[in-house]
PDB file of C-alpha atoms in Angstrom:
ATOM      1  CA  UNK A 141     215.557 130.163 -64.801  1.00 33.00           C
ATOM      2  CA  UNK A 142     218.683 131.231 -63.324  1.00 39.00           C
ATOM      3  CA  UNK A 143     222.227 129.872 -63.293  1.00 42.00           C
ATOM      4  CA  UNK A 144     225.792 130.544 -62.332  1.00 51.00           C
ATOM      5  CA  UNK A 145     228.511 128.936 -64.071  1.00 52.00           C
ATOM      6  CA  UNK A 146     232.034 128.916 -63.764  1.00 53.00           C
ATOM      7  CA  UNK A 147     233.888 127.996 -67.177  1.00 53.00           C
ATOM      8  CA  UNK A 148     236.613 125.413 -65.611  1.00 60.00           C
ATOM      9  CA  UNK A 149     236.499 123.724 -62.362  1.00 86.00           C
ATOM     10  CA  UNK A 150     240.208 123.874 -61.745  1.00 91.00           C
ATOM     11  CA  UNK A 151     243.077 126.430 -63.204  1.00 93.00           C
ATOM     12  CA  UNK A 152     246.290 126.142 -62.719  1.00 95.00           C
ATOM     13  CA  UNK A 153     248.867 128.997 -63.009  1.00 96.00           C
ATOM     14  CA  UNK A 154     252.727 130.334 -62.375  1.00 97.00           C
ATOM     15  CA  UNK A 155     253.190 131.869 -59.145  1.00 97.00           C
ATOM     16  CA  UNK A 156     253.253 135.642 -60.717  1.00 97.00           C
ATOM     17  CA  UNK A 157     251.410 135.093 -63.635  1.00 97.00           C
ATOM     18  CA  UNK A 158     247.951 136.487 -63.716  1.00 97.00           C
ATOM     19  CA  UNK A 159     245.051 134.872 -63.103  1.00 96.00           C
ATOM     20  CA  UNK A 160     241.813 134.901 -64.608  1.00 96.00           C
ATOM     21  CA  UNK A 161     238.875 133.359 -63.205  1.00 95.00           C
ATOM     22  CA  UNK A 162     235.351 133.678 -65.350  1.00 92.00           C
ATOM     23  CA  UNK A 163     231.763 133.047 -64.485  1.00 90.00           C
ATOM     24  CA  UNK A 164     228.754 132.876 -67.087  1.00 85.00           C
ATOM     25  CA  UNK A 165     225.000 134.169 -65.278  1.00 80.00           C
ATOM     26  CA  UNK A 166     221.745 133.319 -67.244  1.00 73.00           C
ATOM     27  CA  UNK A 167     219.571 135.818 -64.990  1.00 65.00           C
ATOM     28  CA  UNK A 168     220.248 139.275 -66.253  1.00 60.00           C
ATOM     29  CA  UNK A 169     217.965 140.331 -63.292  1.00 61.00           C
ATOM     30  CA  UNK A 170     220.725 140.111 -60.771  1.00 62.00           C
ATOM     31  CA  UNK A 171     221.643 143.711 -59.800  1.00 69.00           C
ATOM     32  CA  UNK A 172     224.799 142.808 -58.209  1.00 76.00           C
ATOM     33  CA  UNK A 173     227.979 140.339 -58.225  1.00 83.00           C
ATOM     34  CA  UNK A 174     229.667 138.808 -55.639  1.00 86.00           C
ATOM     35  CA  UNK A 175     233.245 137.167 -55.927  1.00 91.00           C
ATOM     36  CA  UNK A 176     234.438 134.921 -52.954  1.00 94.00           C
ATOM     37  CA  UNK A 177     237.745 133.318 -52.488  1.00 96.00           C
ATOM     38  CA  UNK A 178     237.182 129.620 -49.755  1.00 95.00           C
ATOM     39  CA  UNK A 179     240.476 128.072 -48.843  1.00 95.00           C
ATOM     40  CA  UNK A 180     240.326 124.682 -47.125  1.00 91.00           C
ATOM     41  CA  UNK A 181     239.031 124.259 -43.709  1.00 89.00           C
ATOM     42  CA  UNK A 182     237.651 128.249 -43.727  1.00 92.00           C
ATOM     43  CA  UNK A 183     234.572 129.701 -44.839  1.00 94.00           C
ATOM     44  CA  UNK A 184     234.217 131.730 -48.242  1.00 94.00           C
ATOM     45  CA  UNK A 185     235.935 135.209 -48.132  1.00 94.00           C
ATOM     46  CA  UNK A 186     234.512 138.069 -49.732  1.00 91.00           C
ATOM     47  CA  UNK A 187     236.972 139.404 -52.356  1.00 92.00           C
ATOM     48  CA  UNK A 188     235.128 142.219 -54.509  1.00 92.00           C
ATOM     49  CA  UNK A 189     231.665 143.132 -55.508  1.00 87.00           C
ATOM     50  CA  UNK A 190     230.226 144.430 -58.760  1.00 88.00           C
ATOM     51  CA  UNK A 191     226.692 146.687 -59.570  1.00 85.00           C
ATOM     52  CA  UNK A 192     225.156 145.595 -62.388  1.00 83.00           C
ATOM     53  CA  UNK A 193     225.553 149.044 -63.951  1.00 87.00           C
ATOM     54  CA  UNK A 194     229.075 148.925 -63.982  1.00 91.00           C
ATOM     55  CA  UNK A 195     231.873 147.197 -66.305  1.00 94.00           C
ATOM     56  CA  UNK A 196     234.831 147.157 -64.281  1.00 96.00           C
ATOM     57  CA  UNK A 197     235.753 147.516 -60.494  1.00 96.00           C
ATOM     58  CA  UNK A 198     239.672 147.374 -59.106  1.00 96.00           C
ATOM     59  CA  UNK A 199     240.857 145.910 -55.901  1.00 93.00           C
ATOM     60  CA  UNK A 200     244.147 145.194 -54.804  1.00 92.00           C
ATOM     61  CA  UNK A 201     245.744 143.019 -57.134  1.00 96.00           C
ATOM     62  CA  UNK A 202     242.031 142.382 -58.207  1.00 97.00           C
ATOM     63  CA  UNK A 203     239.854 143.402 -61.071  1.00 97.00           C
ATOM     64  CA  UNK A 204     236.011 142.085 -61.956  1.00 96.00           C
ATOM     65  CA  UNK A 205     235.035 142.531 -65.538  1.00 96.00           C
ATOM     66  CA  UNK A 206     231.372 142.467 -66.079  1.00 93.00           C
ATOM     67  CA  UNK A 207     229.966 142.178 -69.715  1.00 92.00           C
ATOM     68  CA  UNK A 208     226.464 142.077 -69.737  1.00 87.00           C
ATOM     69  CA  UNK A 209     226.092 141.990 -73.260  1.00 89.00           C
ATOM     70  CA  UNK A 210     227.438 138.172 -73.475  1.00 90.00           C
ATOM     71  CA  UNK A 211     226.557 137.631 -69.344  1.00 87.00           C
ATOM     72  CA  UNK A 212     229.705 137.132 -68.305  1.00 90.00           C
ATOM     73  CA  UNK A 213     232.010 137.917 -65.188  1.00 90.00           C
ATOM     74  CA  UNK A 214     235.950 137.638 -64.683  1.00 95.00           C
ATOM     75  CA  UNK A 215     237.676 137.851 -62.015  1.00 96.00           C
ATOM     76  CA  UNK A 216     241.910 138.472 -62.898  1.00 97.00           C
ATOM     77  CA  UNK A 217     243.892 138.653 -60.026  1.00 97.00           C
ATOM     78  CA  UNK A 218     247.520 139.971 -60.763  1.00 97.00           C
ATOM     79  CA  UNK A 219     250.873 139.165 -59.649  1.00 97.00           C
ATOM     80  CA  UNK A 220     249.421 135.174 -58.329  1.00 97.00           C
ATOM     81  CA  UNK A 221     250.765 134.433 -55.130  1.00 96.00           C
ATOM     82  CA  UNK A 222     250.717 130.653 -53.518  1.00 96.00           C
ATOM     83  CA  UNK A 223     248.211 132.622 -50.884  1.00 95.00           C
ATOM     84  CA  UNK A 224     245.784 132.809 -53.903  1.00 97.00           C
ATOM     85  CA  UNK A 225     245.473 129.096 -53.917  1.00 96.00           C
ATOM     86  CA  UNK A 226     241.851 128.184 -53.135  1.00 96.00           C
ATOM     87  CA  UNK A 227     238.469 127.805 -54.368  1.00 96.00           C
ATOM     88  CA  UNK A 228     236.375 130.836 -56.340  1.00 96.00           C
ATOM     89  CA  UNK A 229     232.925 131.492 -56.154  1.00 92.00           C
ATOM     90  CA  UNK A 230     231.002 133.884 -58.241  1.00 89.00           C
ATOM     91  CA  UNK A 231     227.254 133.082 -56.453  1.00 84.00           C
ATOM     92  CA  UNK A 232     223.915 135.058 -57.707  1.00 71.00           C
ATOM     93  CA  UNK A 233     223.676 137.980 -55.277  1.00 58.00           C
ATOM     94  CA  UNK A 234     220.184 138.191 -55.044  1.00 53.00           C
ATOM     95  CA  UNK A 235     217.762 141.016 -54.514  1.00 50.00           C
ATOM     96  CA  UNK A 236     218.985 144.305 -52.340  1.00 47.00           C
ATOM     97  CA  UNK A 237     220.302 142.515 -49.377  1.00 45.00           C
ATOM     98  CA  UNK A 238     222.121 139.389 -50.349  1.00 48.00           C
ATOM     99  CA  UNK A 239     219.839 137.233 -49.156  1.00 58.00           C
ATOM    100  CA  UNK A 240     219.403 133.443 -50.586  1.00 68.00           C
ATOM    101  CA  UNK A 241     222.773 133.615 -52.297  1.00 76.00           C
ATOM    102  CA  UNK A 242     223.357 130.971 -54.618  1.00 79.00           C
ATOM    103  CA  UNK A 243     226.627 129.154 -55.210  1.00 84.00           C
ATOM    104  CA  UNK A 244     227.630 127.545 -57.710  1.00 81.00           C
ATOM    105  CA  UNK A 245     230.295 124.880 -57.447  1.00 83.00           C
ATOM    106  CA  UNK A 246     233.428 127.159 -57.625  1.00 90.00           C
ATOM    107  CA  UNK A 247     236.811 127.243 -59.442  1.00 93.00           C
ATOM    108  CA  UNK A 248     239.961 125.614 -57.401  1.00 94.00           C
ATOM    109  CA  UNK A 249     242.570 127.689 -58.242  1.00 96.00           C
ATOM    110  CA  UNK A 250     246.407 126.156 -57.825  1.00 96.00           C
ATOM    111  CA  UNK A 251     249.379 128.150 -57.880  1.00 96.00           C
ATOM    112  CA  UNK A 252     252.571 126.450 -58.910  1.00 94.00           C
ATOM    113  CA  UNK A 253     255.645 128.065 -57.307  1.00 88.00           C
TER     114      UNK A 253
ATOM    115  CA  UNK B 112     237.696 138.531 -32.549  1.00 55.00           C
ATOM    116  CA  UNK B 113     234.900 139.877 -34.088  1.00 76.00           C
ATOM    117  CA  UNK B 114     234.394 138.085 -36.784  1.00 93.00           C
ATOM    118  CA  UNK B 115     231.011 135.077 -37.223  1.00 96.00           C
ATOM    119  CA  UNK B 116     232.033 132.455 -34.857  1.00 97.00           C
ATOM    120  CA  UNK B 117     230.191 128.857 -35.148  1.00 97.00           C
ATOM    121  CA  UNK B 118     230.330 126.065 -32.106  1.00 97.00           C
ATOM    122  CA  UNK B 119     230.935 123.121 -32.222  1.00 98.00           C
ATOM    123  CA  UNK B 120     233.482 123.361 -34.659  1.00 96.00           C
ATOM    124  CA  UNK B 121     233.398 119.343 -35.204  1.00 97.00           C
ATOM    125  CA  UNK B 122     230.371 117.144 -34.377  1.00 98.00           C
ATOM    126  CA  UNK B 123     230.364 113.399 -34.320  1.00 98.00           C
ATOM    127  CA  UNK B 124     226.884 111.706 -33.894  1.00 98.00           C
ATOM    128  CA  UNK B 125     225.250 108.438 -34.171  1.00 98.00           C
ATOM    129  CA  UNK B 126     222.160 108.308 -37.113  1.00 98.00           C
ATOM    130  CA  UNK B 127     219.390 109.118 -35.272  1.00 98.00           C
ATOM    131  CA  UNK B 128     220.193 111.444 -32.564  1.00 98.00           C
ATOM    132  CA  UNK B 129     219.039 114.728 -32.759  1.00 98.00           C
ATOM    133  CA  UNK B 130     222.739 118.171 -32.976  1.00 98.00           C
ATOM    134  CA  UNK B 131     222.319 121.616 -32.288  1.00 98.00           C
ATOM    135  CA  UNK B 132     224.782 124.268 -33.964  1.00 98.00           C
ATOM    136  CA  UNK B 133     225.251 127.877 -32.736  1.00 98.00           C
ATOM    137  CA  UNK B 134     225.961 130.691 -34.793  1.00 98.00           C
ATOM    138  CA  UNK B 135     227.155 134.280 -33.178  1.00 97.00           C
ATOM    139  CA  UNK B 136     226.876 136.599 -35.801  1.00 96.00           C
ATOM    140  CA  UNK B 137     229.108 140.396 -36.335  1.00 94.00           C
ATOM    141  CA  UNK B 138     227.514 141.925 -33.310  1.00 91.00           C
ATOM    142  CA  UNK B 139     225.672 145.437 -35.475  1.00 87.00           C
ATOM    143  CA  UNK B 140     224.533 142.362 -38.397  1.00 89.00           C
ATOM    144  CA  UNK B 141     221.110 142.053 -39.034  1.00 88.00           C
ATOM    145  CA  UNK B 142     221.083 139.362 -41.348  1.00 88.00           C
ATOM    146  CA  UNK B 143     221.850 135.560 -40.919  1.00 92.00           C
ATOM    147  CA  UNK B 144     222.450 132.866 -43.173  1.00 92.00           C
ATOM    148  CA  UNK B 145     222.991 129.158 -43.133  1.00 95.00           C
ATOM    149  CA  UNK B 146     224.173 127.088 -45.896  1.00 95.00           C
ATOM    150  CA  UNK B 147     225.474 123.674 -45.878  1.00 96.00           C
ATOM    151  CA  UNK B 148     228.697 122.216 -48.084  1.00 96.00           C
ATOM    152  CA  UNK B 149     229.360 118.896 -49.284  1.00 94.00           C
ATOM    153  CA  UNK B 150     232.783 118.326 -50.302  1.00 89.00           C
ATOM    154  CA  UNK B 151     233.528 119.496 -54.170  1.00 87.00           C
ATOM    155  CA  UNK B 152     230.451 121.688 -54.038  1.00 90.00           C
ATOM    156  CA  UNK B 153     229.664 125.384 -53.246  1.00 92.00           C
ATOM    157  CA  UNK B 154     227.657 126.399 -49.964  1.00 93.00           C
ATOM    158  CA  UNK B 155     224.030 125.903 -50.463  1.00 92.00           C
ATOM    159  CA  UNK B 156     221.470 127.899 -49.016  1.00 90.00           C
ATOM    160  CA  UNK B 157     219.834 126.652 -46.371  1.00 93.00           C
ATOM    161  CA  UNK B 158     218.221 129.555 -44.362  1.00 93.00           C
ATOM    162  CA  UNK B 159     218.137 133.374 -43.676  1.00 88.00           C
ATOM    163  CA  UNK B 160     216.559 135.912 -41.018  1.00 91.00           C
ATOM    164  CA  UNK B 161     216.811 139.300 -40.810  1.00 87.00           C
ATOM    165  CA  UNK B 162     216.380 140.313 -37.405  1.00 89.00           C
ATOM    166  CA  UNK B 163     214.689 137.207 -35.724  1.00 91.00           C
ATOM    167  CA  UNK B 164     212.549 136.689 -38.533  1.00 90.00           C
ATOM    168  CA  UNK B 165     212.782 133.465 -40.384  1.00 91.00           C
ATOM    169  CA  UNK B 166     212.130 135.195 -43.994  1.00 84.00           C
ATOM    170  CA  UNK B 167     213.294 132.085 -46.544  1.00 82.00           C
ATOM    171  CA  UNK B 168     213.630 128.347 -46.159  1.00 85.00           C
ATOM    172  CA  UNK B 169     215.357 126.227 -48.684  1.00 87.00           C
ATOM    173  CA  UNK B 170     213.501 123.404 -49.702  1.00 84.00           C
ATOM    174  CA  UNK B 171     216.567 121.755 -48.665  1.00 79.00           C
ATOM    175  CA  UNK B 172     215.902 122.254 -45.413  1.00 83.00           C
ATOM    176  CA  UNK B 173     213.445 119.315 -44.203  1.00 88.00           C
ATOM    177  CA  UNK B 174     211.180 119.080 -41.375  1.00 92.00           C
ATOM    178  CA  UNK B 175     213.829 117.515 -39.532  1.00 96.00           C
ATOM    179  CA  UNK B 176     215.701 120.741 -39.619  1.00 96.00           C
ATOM    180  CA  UNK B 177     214.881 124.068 -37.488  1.00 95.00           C
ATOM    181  CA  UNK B 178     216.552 127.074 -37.282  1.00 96.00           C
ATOM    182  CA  UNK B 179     215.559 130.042 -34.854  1.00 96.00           C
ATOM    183  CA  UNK B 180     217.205 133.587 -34.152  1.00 96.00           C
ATOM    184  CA  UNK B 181     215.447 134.452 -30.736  1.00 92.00           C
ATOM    185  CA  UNK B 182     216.510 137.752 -30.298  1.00 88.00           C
ATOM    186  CA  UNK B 183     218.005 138.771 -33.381  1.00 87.00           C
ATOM    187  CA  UNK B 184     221.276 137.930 -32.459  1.00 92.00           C
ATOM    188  CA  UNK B 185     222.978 134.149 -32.237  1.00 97.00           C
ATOM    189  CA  UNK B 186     221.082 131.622 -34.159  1.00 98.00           C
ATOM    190  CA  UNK B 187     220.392 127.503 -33.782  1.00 98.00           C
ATOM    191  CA  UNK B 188     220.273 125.228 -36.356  1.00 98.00           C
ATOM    192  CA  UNK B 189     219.053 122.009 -35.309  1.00 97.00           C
ATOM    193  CA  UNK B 190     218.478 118.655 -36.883  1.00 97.00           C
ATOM    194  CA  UNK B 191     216.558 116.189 -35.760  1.00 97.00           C
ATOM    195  CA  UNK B 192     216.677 112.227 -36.179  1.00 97.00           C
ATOM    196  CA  UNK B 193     220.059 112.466 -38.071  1.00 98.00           C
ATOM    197  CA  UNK B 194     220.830 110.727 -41.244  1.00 97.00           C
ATOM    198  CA  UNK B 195     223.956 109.675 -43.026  1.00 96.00           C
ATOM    199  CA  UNK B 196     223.040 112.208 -45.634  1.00 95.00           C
ATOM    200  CA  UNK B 197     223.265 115.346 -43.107  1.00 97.00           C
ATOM    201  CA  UNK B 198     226.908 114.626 -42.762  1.00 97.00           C
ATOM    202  CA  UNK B 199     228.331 117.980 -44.230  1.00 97.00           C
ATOM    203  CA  UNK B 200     230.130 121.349 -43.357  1.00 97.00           C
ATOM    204  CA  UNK B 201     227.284 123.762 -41.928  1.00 98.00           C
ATOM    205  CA  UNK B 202     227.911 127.777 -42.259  1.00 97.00           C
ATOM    206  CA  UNK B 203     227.058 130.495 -40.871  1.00 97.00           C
ATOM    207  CA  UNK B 204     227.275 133.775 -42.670  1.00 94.00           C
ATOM    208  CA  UNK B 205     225.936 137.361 -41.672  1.00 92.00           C
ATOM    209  CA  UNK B 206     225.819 140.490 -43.112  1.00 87.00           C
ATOM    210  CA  UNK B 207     224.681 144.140 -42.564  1.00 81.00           C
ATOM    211  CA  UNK B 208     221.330 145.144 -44.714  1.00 68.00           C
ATOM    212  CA  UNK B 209     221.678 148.345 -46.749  1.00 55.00           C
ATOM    213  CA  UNK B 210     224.527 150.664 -47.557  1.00 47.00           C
ATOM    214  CA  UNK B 211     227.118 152.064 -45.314  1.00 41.00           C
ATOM    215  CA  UNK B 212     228.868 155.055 -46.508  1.00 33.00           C
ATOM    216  CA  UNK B 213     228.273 154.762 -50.057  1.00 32.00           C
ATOM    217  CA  UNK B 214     230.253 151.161 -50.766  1.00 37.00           C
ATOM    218  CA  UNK B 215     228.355 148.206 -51.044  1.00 42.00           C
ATOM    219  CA  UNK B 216     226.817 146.301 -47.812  1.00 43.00           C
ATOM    220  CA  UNK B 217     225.753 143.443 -49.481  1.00 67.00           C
ATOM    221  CA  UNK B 218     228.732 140.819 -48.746  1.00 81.00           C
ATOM    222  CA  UNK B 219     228.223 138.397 -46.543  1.00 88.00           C
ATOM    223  CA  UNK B 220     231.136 137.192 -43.219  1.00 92.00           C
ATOM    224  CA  UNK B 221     231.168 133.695 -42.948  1.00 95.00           C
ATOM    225  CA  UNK B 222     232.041 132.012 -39.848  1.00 96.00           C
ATOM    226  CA  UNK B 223     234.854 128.517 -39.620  1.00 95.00           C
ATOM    227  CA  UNK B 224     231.434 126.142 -40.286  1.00 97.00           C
ATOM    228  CA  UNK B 225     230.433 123.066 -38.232  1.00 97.00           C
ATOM    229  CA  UNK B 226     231.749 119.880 -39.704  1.00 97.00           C
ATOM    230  CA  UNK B 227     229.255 117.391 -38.947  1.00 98.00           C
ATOM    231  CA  UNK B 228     229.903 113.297 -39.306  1.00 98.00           C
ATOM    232  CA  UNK B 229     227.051 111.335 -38.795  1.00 98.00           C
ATOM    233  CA  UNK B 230     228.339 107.628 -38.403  1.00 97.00           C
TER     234      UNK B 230
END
């Protein structure tokens, strides 16, 4: 079967600390990762993307870790801002074309100023 | 704007009347999505076309539901006979199949949602 977890279903953190979001998969078949930030009343947000062939992939103020060894994703975003306050998805992106993307129930993210 | 836009942006219905949601999708997107969102929960899939195809149903999605994509272009999500238990937020996501220029194409634009009540 397949599965995507998120560790905590709430963190809390200092405006300017770093954040660090992480997400456990059980289906090492997924070829790709998806991270997307919802805040409230708006749909999710795509943030960054991962290949499954890769370890690490930078944004601005935002890296994804990928370990496939112990199936695990991360998400850090640097520098928190109060505009970082919202819920994080990592869903299951599926085969080549995103299609039937599966969420999981997300981590609310606060940021205490 | 040219981002997903969704209309209505509210609905409130009586059980047992039948909504219809519209979806306009990024204009060069050949892929659609619905999902539907409870409170405290992630979007669940509901739907997707590529084109005007209907390629995967959730089993979530009941007989009383129907989607349809015409033309490849705006899509309808109807429900029939509401229920209490339809009351949700509805999305609408697309996205553009394949790569463009070498980055990943595989992220999907949602649009505001539909928040339906069903009283």
């Amino acid at each position: 079967g397949e599965s995507v977890g998120l560790h905590l279903p709430t963190l809390s953190v200092q405006e300017g600390d770093n954040s660090i979001i992480n997400c456990a998969y059980s289906n090492s078949a997924s070829d790709y990762f998806i991270w997307y930030k919802q805040e409230s009343g708006k749909g999710p947000q795509f943030i960054i993307d991962i290949r499954s062939n890769m370890d690490k992939r930078q944004g601005q103020r935002v890296t994804v870790l990928l370990n496939k060894t112990v199936k695990h994703l991360s998400l850090q975003i640097a520098a928190t801002q109060p505009g970082d306050s919202a819920v994080y998805f990592c869903p299951r992106g599926g085969l080549k074309g995103g299609f039937k993307t599966i969420f999981g129930a997300g981590t609310r993210l606060f940021v205490k100023a | 704007d040219t981002g997903v836009s969704q209309d209505p942006r509210h609905k409130i219905t009586k059980r047992g009347q039948n909504v219809t949601f519209r979806c306009d999708p990024i204009s060069e997107h050949n892929r659609l999505y619905w999902y539907r969102q409870t409170l405290g929960q992630g979007p669940e899939f509901l739907t997707y076309f590529q084109n005007e195809a209907q390629l995967e149903k959730s089993r979530l999605l009941s007989d009383r539901f129907s989607a349809e994509r015409p033309k490849g272009s705006f899509s309808t999500l109807e429900i029939q006979r509401t229920e209490q238990g339809d009351s949700a937020m509805y999305l609408c996501a697309s996205s553009l199949g394949g790569r463009t220029g070498g980055e990943f194409a595989y992220e999907q634009y949602f649009g505001p949602g539909t928040r339906l009540t069903v009283t």
